[in-house]
């Protein structure tokens, strides 16, 4: 129920067909400070949203419109739930509209068009956009996000990876070159497109690594941790595909630069995250189902005295903290709302 | 966030360790008109609730107490999330307390102690309880539930089965003896207890029927449909175990007593459910994931002219519409609140 | 290891890319009386078979050839592992070659081109083929299969359904119009093609009915049971999609024409299947995992005295007894080999 | 079919109830050189084996006997499929019988009773056994296994881990302290016992790490790689639980001591494994389903020039190459049979 005594902001979701679009809709339908004024789709223009996502039947049956309708609609917030390489054109076109834009693609996450072109292997059509884009990880960049007009919503793996290691990098306690991030993601990370990778029989009862040494999220993680530690970070990142719908679990390994023990490690994490309400520091390793359907990131740092190494496990719901709820969190900051507005979902388990 | 301008009712959840207990807690934490004053557990007294259900870490860490603490606590509502055979003793003991009781077990769902003893194969310790117990299916019994002090919350299979067939039985259009209900449930229906049935390797990649011709929910369905049609109903009910966490799908077959076609069938269902906001009539067969995590029951009735038979598919989340959210719906009715209060969760898919 | 003292028959698999093709290969590589001389693919000509199915790496790396190569290769047996509508053209073209043909598609399973055109909604290009085609269900038609040159390998649902009910139909004990077959299949039944239906996130943690009242296998089952009982059979058939790779479970319901009890029912089944080595009569309901990876069909008939109805549960591996191993069984019969040659795989469980 | 022109060895399986026992039976039923003379169980004495494992119904219905029956039965081979801590007593008692013993527990895998007591946290009742026990990893120790009377069958994680890294350790090319092994196992690795860990709802759609820094398999891996490299190895090992039945995937990370490139790395692996028929070197990362139901270990070594690190992915079926088929492989060596006898199963996929 909307509270009519508050201003209601008008939001547009561009790109209705994917998982990110439907999760944004799920969160925004019940968000007390916004109204979904428009959801766009070029392929499905004219169909009810619930035709594409039948879970919304009777809840959100609004007709999908072409993205061209956005231009005359004066939205307050535009969410771009589009593939990378497509988003950039809309940012270029719509920046003058004055709406705040939250881009869920990878188009403005990196530091420069050159880095983008190197890792995404395609030209960037709107290099000017990098100037204003803020990396939308609220736990690190809340102040900048509040003033931003263009937020680049982080990737799912980077969210889990950066949050796992930030307390140590922020204090410069990581040995150069020592970091290995072994990451595992549910299948929705591969998107809604039907292909061999997403065929049930290739995923179910299976598990595999992919993009060893070459995944695009590697550089996104490295850049953010470099900024945080004011040192160039190079690290190992290996993604794997889990036979589940949702969830990312990151197991991060690092050697440290000073004497360490469990107590000291815990203190570093508690201090860093003390006022971050969506970070839950856990004493035993969390499972991905502990955060499913929620905006939480659960983190468990462990000191292994035998090997003199830190192991950090972090889990998120890749569609939420790794995408849609992070976008809403960013929106809350950009609109000056309380950070947690509309984000109080308790994990759905089992 | 609770609205302080409304009265806040005090609720107790008796039985913290199971799935029903944790789902009740998930719904009630955000319910705007109630406050969880107490959660009980005999086995885990003294532990935080979130120790048993780590998804609640930082959200609901309240200490579990012994059920004996209920007696002096003056709750408004008591939810009994206990196994059948145990609940009856608490009902007997606590009816005098004056709190409204919602019993999620099977102890008061049937018409008499004799029927209970016949199908549950054990004595009933509180036969007097049947006199006041109301069968808590809001779509059929809302008026009685509003005035009830003791509600027997329906079984999961009966909820999906009765809702699938009620429009036809209410109009007495079903041929005697013709009904076959082929039902399939996710594993959480078997409970949280670890045994051979719930071992991952017996469930995963498997599927089987069980309790053919003898499942206790059979008589619960028969009794309710008998009452509705004012005719004694005998029907075939076969449950199966699905390798998923949540969800019941019922495929019900029936021959009818008059000429039928799809249009006429649709009209019967639309009229019967026209003002029921949690029933969604679907044109194509729904999947269990379309309602996961929500209070919806999606129903799709089909007329097969070739075989002259009605086939109705219905789906619910067994832990919600089949247990916890149905209990909250009943509570809303008993407290005179709007029926949908706290029940607006959109299905979590994928 | 092949036994060199026996004749080795030369077999061709036409259609390498699907699940049926790969399962045929898996069985035939170790079949002691045959040699795979050729596997064809038009899309993947020139690639090693193991490129498409990496589980065969180092085991079956033979290069895929175009189907046109079959004509000069003098095979003894041709397996057509092609979609329906395509197979018929190959049968037309290759019947003169003199090889025995086992067609795993639906093109020659029905009684006439007219019935085919009615249920498959397309013209049949080789109506003459029906004259010689034998329905390849060894438990019913072994004698005819032995002499056949063209075998139509049964559908997966029909195999499980017909075997569940044959003992009763063969003795004409089923009440006309009373049969309901509620069938559930693993996802591989939907094929290897990537589309919305086979996308992991639509299958995983989901379950739904489809093609209610209209699935093509309905008529296949009806025709075979009609032949068996020498009475026209019309029945209800409803397929559902299970979130597992392999396995079909059929729950069949029927009223009977004479007094019945469990002992009598058991006797009927034992007599009918007494010398059928791949039928296992079970006292408690089997799960699909009890037969996974094997040629078995496990059947459990139950008499429900309360409802006066027979309930029969049957399970098969849809890719094996429902496709590839059934084809090999047919081949064994056609070549005069022992029926069980190469088919002794023990179910893989868990 | 057994070949009667060869000697048939008599084998006993001690411990019928677990997954290892049933998989041993599955392999040995069709092994051409052996006969299962006895399967023991104390809990289920007198029941048919197929009562515990219904997939064997009609295939292996032999009655289970007490282990005490072994003593007078003169077996050639005894497989101990028992929990660690129990096996040692049987080894002590039965070594004098003269049968060759293959112990699938962890009781004799380590170098000494002291190391055992340190990592398994219990006393060892038969320290003398260590003297004769050979570590049964055929790819490394075939010659010793041939002469052994007591083989300690390796753990599942160690098998996948050691095979992933042996080529580099054998040439001493690994930088001291640089190895991180991030391992993921299917649920059957946790055993057949019903408890919270193996409850479907804790595993399904979930994924978590456990025993960080303290898993017993760590020292088993370290000891074998130490022996191989003639240097004391300390490494990081982190196990995770996958929501699948079978399969282990190991992602191993290491820095090397000399200049490296992909070609050089491939050469090292090809040379080391050139005559090992169950090792398949893969060019792209394998999934666990590529080896399910088979004795293969698929390995893919990758050189990451950017980070100057080797990443090796290996996959096995934990119940086969990680347990039962490895035991049969050891038996073949001990009996002087061809190594691959009875082990030609092609992976079951999908």
mmCIF file of C-alpha atoms in Angstrom, chain C residues 15-257:
data_model
loop_
_atom_site.group_PDB
_atom_site.id
_atom_site.type_symbol
_atom_site.label_atom_id
_atom_site.label_comp_id
_atom_site.label_asym_id
_atom_site.label_seq_id
_atom_site.Cartn_x
_atom_site.Cartn_y
_atom_site.Cartn_z
ATOM 1 C CA UNK C 15 20.737 -38.469 -36.176
ATOM 2 C CA UNK C 16 23.602 -37.900 -33.781
ATOM 3 C CA UNK C 17 22.691 -34.739 -31.992
ATOM 4 C CA UNK C 18 19.789 -35.738 -29.754
ATOM 5 C CA UNK C 19 19.566 -37.664 -26.520
ATOM 6 C CA UNK C 20 18.226 -40.748 -28.287
ATOM 7 C CA UNK C 21 21.196 -40.830 -30.625
ATOM 8 C CA UNK C 22 23.681 -40.588 -27.805
ATOM 9 C CA UNK C 23 21.934 -43.223 -25.703
ATOM 10 C CA UNK C 24 21.836 -45.612 -28.673
ATOM 11 C CA UNK C 25 25.560 -45.085 -29.078
ATOM 12 C CA UNK C 26 26.165 -45.716 -25.376
ATOM 13 C CA UNK C 27 24.369 -49.053 -25.576
ATOM 14 C CA UNK C 28 25.760 -50.155 -28.926
ATOM 15 C CA UNK C 29 29.435 -49.419 -28.185
ATOM 16 C CA UNK C 30 29.363 -52.330 -25.718
ATOM 17 C CA UNK C 31 26.808 -54.530 -27.490
ATOM 18 C CA UNK C 32 28.632 -57.799 -28.195
ATOM 19 C CA UNK C 33 26.990 -58.555 -31.557
ATOM 20 C CA UNK C 34 27.118 -55.254 -33.390
ATOM 21 C CA UNK C 35 29.510 -52.647 -34.621
ATOM 22 C CA UNK C 36 28.582 -48.986 -35.106
ATOM 23 C CA UNK C 37 29.730 -48.398 -38.645
ATOM 24 C CA UNK C 38 28.403 -44.898 -39.071
ATOM 25 C CA UNK C 39 26.683 -42.076 -37.221
ATOM 26 C CA UNK C 40 25.128 -39.328 -39.276
ATOM 27 C CA UNK C 41 24.456 -35.640 -38.788
ATOM 28 C CA UNK C 42 23.745 -33.018 -41.384
ATOM 29 C CA UNK C 43 24.476 -30.068 -39.082
ATOM 30 C CA UNK C 44 27.666 -31.463 -37.611
ATOM 31 C CA UNK C 45 29.144 -33.437 -40.533
ATOM 32 C CA UNK C 46 32.867 -33.880 -40.088
ATOM 33 C CA UNK C 47 32.953 -33.344 -36.341
ATOM 34 C CA UNK C 48 33.812 -36.155 -33.930
ATOM 35 C CA UNK C 49 30.732 -37.613 -32.221
ATOM 36 C CA UNK C 50 32.359 -36.782 -28.884
ATOM 37 C CA UNK C 51 32.351 -33.074 -29.734
ATOM 38 C CA UNK C 52 28.570 -33.132 -29.443
ATOM 39 C CA UNK C 53 28.519 -35.461 -26.447
ATOM 40 C CA UNK C 54 31.719 -34.945 -24.450
ATOM 41 C CA UNK C 55 30.979 -37.882 -22.168
ATOM 42 C CA UNK C 56 32.178 -40.035 -25.137
ATOM 43 C CA UNK C 57 35.565 -38.346 -25.350
ATOM 44 C CA UNK C 58 38.148 -41.048 -25.954
ATOM 45 C CA UNK C 59 35.421 -43.668 -26.307
ATOM 46 C CA UNK C 60 33.598 -42.789 -29.484
ATOM 47 C CA UNK C 61 35.364 -40.108 -31.447
ATOM 48 C CA UNK C 62 34.247 -41.306 -34.876
ATOM 49 C CA UNK C 63 33.585 -38.594 -37.417
ATOM 50 C CA UNK C 64 29.973 -37.803 -38.210
ATOM 51 C CA UNK C 65 28.961 -38.248 -41.838
ATOM 52 C CA UNK C 66 26.052 -37.079 -43.948
ATOM 53 C CA UNK C 67 23.079 -39.428 -44.142
ATOM 54 C CA UNK C 68 23.739 -39.757 -47.864
ATOM 55 C CA UNK C 69 26.700 -41.992 -46.974
ATOM 56 C CA UNK C 70 24.319 -44.656 -45.696
ATOM 57 C CA UNK C 71 23.219 -45.675 -49.137
ATOM 58 C CA UNK C 72 26.453 -47.324 -50.164
ATOM 59 C CA UNK C 73 27.354 -48.748 -46.810
ATOM 60 C CA UNK C 74 25.270 -51.952 -46.658
ATOM 61 C CA UNK C 75 24.272 -51.776 -43.022
ATOM 62 C CA UNK C 76 22.331 -54.581 -41.356
ATOM 63 C CA UNK C 77 20.375 -52.258 -39.086
ATOM 64 C CA UNK C 78 19.468 -48.611 -39.427
ATOM 65 C CA UNK C 79 18.309 -46.675 -36.364
ATOM 66 C CA UNK C 80 16.447 -43.497 -37.227
ATOM 67 C CA UNK C 81 16.879 -41.117 -34.295
ATOM 68 C CA UNK C 82 15.149 -38.227 -36.022
ATOM 69 C CA UNK C 83 12.204 -35.959 -35.294
ATOM 70 C CA UNK C 84 8.799 -37.095 -36.522
ATOM 71 C CA UNK C 85 7.965 -35.746 -39.960
ATOM 72 C CA UNK C 86 11.582 -36.272 -41.050
ATOM 73 C CA UNK C 87 11.908 -39.987 -40.467
ATOM 74 C CA UNK C 88 9.223 -40.928 -42.972
ATOM 75 C CA UNK C 89 11.278 -39.654 -45.894
ATOM 76 C CA UNK C 90 14.252 -41.766 -44.906
ATOM 77 C CA UNK C 91 12.083 -44.843 -44.504
ATOM 78 C CA UNK C 92 10.670 -44.278 -47.985
ATOM 79 C CA UNK C 93 14.124 -43.865 -49.463
ATOM 80 C CA UNK C 94 15.893 -46.641 -47.591
ATOM 81 C CA UNK C 95 13.366 -49.473 -47.454
ATOM 82 C CA UNK C 96 14.741 -50.811 -50.764
ATOM 83 C CA UNK C 97 18.257 -51.024 -49.291
ATOM 84 C CA UNK C 98 17.348 -54.237 -47.530
ATOM 85 C CA UNK C 99 18.527 -53.161 -44.107
ATOM 86 C CA UNK C 100 16.171 -53.567 -41.201
ATOM 87 C CA UNK C 101 14.959 -50.192 -40.028
ATOM 88 C CA UNK C 102 14.074 -49.175 -36.487
ATOM 89 C CA UNK C 103 12.361 -45.804 -36.474
ATOM 90 C CA UNK C 104 12.403 -44.034 -33.119
ATOM 91 C CA UNK C 105 10.115 -41.231 -34.301
ATOM 92 C CA UNK C 106 6.315 -41.209 -34.223
ATOM 93 C CA UNK C 107 5.944 -41.543 -37.981
ATOM 94 C CA UNK C 108 4.816 -45.159 -38.175
ATOM 95 C CA UNK C 109 3.429 -45.868 -34.729
ATOM 96 C CA UNK C 110 -0.214 -45.292 -35.510
ATOM 97 C CA UNK C 111 -2.630 -47.462 -37.454
ATOM 98 C CA UNK C 112 -2.993 -45.349 -40.567
ATOM 99 C CA UNK C 113 -1.898 -42.161 -42.303
ATOM 100 C CA UNK C 114 -5.313 -40.695 -41.528
ATOM 101 C CA UNK C 115 -4.953 -41.125 -37.793
ATOM 102 C CA UNK C 116 -1.423 -39.766 -38.048
ATOM 103 C CA UNK C 117 -2.561 -36.696 -39.940
ATOM 104 C CA UNK C 118 -5.334 -36.088 -37.459
ATOM 105 C CA UNK C 119 -3.146 -36.131 -34.340
ATOM 106 C CA UNK C 120 0.161 -34.909 -35.742
ATOM 107 C CA UNK C 121 -1.501 -32.228 -37.849
ATOM 108 C CA UNK C 122 0.655 -32.784 -40.900
ATOM 109 C CA UNK C 123 0.537 -34.810 -44.089
ATOM 110 C CA UNK C 124 2.272 -38.131 -44.198
ATOM 111 C CA UNK C 125 4.621 -38.437 -47.151
ATOM 112 C CA UNK C 126 4.908 -42.226 -47.122
ATOM 113 C CA UNK C 127 1.542 -43.796 -46.360
ATOM 114 C CA UNK C 128 2.678 -47.135 -47.836
ATOM 115 C CA UNK C 129 5.063 -47.523 -44.910
ATOM 116 C CA UNK C 130 2.229 -48.259 -42.498
ATOM 117 C CA UNK C 131 1.599 -51.586 -44.228
ATOM 118 C CA UNK C 132 4.846 -53.123 -43.060
ATOM 119 C CA UNK C 133 5.511 -51.227 -39.862
ATOM 120 C CA UNK C 134 5.335 -53.267 -36.674
ATOM 121 C CA UNK C 135 4.748 -51.576 -33.325
ATOM 122 C CA UNK C 136 7.915 -52.395 -31.438
ATOM 123 C CA UNK C 137 6.786 -53.157 -27.919
ATOM 124 C CA UNK C 138 8.545 -56.480 -27.272
ATOM 125 C CA UNK C 139 6.369 -57.486 -24.323
ATOM 126 C CA UNK C 140 3.330 -57.520 -26.617
ATOM 127 C CA UNK C 141 4.601 -58.055 -30.154
ATOM 128 C CA UNK C 142 7.804 -60.104 -29.970
ATOM 129 C CA UNK C 143 6.791 -62.563 -32.651
ATOM 130 C CA UNK C 144 5.886 -59.959 -35.192
ATOM 131 C CA UNK C 145 8.986 -57.926 -34.430
ATOM 132 C CA UNK C 146 11.188 -60.943 -35.163
ATOM 133 C CA UNK C 147 9.994 -60.940 -38.753
ATOM 134 C CA UNK C 148 9.741 -57.209 -39.261
ATOM 135 C CA UNK C 149 11.812 -55.088 -41.611
ATOM 136 C CA UNK C 150 10.420 -51.848 -40.259
ATOM 137 C CA UNK C 151 9.793 -51.378 -36.578
ATOM 138 C CA UNK C 152 8.095 -48.288 -35.174
ATOM 139 C CA UNK C 153 9.699 -47.884 -31.780
ATOM 140 C CA UNK C 154 7.000 -46.881 -29.254
ATOM 141 C CA UNK C 155 6.731 -43.489 -27.616
ATOM 142 C CA UNK C 156 7.956 -43.085 -24.059
ATOM 143 C CA UNK C 157 4.590 -42.328 -22.446
ATOM 144 C CA UNK C 158 2.863 -45.135 -24.397
ATOM 145 C CA UNK C 159 5.491 -47.664 -23.282
ATOM 146 C CA UNK C 160 4.915 -46.927 -19.609
ATOM 147 C CA UNK C 161 1.144 -46.588 -20.020
ATOM 148 C CA UNK C 162 0.501 -49.673 -22.126
ATOM 149 C CA UNK C 163 2.688 -51.868 -19.938
ATOM 150 C CA UNK C 164 0.826 -50.596 -16.857
ATOM 151 C CA UNK C 165 -2.567 -51.644 -18.191
ATOM 152 C CA UNK C 166 -1.994 -54.480 -20.645
ATOM 153 C CA UNK C 167 -2.660 -57.370 -18.253
ATOM 154 C CA UNK C 168 -6.129 -56.010 -17.521
ATOM 155 C CA UNK C 169 -6.992 -55.034 -21.080
ATOM 156 C CA UNK C 170 -5.746 -58.330 -22.458
ATOM 157 C CA UNK C 171 -8.358 -60.022 -20.291
ATOM 158 C CA UNK C 172 -10.971 -57.398 -21.049
ATOM 159 C CA UNK C 173 -11.492 -56.510 -17.424
ATOM 160 C CA UNK C 174 -11.595 -52.713 -17.728
ATOM 161 C CA UNK C 175 -14.830 -50.743 -17.593
ATOM 162 C CA UNK C 176 -15.349 -48.781 -20.750
ATOM 163 C CA UNK C 177 -14.483 -45.095 -20.375
ATOM 164 C CA UNK C 178 -13.062 -45.464 -16.894
ATOM 165 C CA UNK C 179 -9.332 -45.126 -17.563
ATOM 166 C CA UNK C 180 -7.404 -42.061 -16.435
ATOM 167 C CA UNK C 181 -3.662 -41.985 -17.064
ATOM 168 C CA UNK C 182 -1.837 -39.297 -15.152
ATOM 169 C CA UNK C 183 1.719 -39.313 -16.518
ATOM 170 C CA UNK C 184 4.856 -37.473 -15.435
ATOM 171 C CA UNK C 185 8.054 -37.217 -17.472
ATOM 172 C CA UNK C 186 11.580 -35.973 -16.955
ATOM 173 C CA UNK C 187 12.740 -33.092 -19.100
ATOM 174 C CA UNK C 188 14.729 -35.113 -21.620
ATOM 175 C CA UNK C 189 11.378 -36.128 -23.062
ATOM 176 C CA UNK C 190 11.184 -32.585 -24.417
ATOM 177 C CA UNK C 191 14.349 -33.073 -26.430
ATOM 178 C CA UNK C 192 17.737 -31.421 -26.694
ATOM 179 C CA UNK C 193 16.526 -28.289 -28.454
ATOM 180 C CA UNK C 194 16.989 -25.100 -26.447
ATOM 181 C CA UNK C 195 13.753 -23.172 -26.001
ATOM 182 C CA UNK C 196 11.630 -21.701 -23.238
ATOM 183 C CA UNK C 197 10.327 -25.144 -22.278
ATOM 184 C CA UNK C 198 13.795 -26.573 -21.731
ATOM 185 C CA UNK C 199 15.334 -23.510 -20.046
ATOM 186 C CA UNK C 200 16.621 -24.548 -16.645
ATOM 187 C CA UNK C 201 14.744 -21.846 -14.764
ATOM 188 C CA UNK C 202 11.399 -22.907 -16.198
ATOM 189 C CA UNK C 203 11.928 -26.536 -15.206
ATOM 190 C CA UNK C 204 13.914 -26.468 -11.976
ATOM 191 C CA UNK C 205 11.766 -26.329 -8.806
ATOM 192 C CA UNK C 206 8.746 -26.319 -11.100
ATOM 193 C CA UNK C 207 6.108 -28.838 -12.179
ATOM 194 C CA UNK C 208 3.235 -28.454 -14.590
ATOM 195 C CA UNK C 209 0.721 -30.229 -16.790
ATOM 196 C CA UNK C 210 0.646 -29.679 -20.540
ATOM 197 C CA UNK C 211 -1.310 -30.732 -23.640
ATOM 198 C CA UNK C 212 -4.327 -31.622 -21.500
ATOM 199 C CA UNK C 213 -6.674 -33.718 -23.608
ATOM 200 C CA UNK C 214 -4.609 -33.349 -26.764
ATOM 201 C CA UNK C 215 -1.230 -35.086 -26.492
ATOM 202 C CA UNK C 216 -0.324 -37.275 -29.483
ATOM 203 C CA UNK C 217 0.595 -40.200 -27.330
ATOM 204 C CA UNK C 218 -3.049 -40.524 -26.273
ATOM 205 C CA UNK C 219 -4.096 -42.117 -29.534
ATOM 206 C CA UNK C 220 -1.005 -44.351 -29.601
ATOM 207 C CA UNK C 221 -1.995 -45.765 -26.216
ATOM 208 C CA UNK C 222 -5.634 -46.079 -27.175
ATOM 209 C CA UNK C 223 -4.863 -47.915 -30.388
ATOM 210 C CA UNK C 224 -2.581 -50.460 -28.787
ATOM 211 C CA UNK C 225 -4.958 -51.169 -25.923
ATOM 212 C CA UNK C 226 -7.847 -51.384 -28.396
ATOM 213 C CA UNK C 227 -5.976 -54.016 -30.379
ATOM 214 C CA UNK C 228 -5.110 -55.903 -27.230
ATOM 215 C CA UNK C 229 -8.663 -55.939 -25.890
ATOM 216 C CA UNK C 230 -10.340 -56.132 -29.283
ATOM 217 C CA UNK C 231 -12.542 -53.236 -28.200
ATOM 218 C CA UNK C 232 -12.301 -49.577 -29.015
ATOM 219 C CA UNK C 233 -10.657 -47.832 -26.066
ATOM 220 C CA UNK C 234 -11.011 -44.136 -25.297
ATOM 221 C CA UNK C 235 -9.096 -42.849 -22.315
ATOM 222 C CA UNK C 236 -7.910 -39.761 -20.509
ATOM 223 C CA UNK C 237 -4.214 -38.991 -20.751
ATOM 224 C CA UNK C 238 -2.507 -36.039 -19.046
ATOM 225 C CA UNK C 239 1.255 -35.491 -19.273
ATOM 226 C CA UNK C 240 3.252 -33.428 -16.764
ATOM 227 C CA UNK C 241 6.815 -32.179 -16.791
ATOM 228 C CA UNK C 242 9.108 -33.252 -13.919
ATOM 229 C CA UNK C 243 12.203 -31.269 -12.874
ATOM 230 C CA UNK C 244 14.503 -34.244 -13.428
ATOM 231 C CA UNK C 245 16.535 -35.455 -16.385
ATOM 232 C CA UNK C 246 15.210 -38.967 -16.866
ATOM 233 C CA UNK C 247 12.230 -41.038 -15.936
ATOM 234 C CA UNK C 248 8.540 -41.471 -16.580
ATOM 235 C CA UNK C 249 6.061 -42.395 -13.897
ATOM 236 C CA UNK C 250 2.529 -43.293 -14.907
ATOM 237 C CA UNK C 251 -0.322 -43.449 -12.416
ATOM 238 C CA UNK C 252 -3.184 -45.228 -14.142
ATOM 239 C CA UNK C 253 -6.705 -45.489 -12.728
ATOM 240 C CA UNK C 254 -9.408 -47.873 -13.906
ATOM 241 C CA UNK C 255 -12.657 -49.440 -12.841
ATOM 242 C CA UNK C 256 -13.006 -53.142 -13.487
ATOM 243 C CA UNK C 257 -15.787 -55.332 -14.786
#
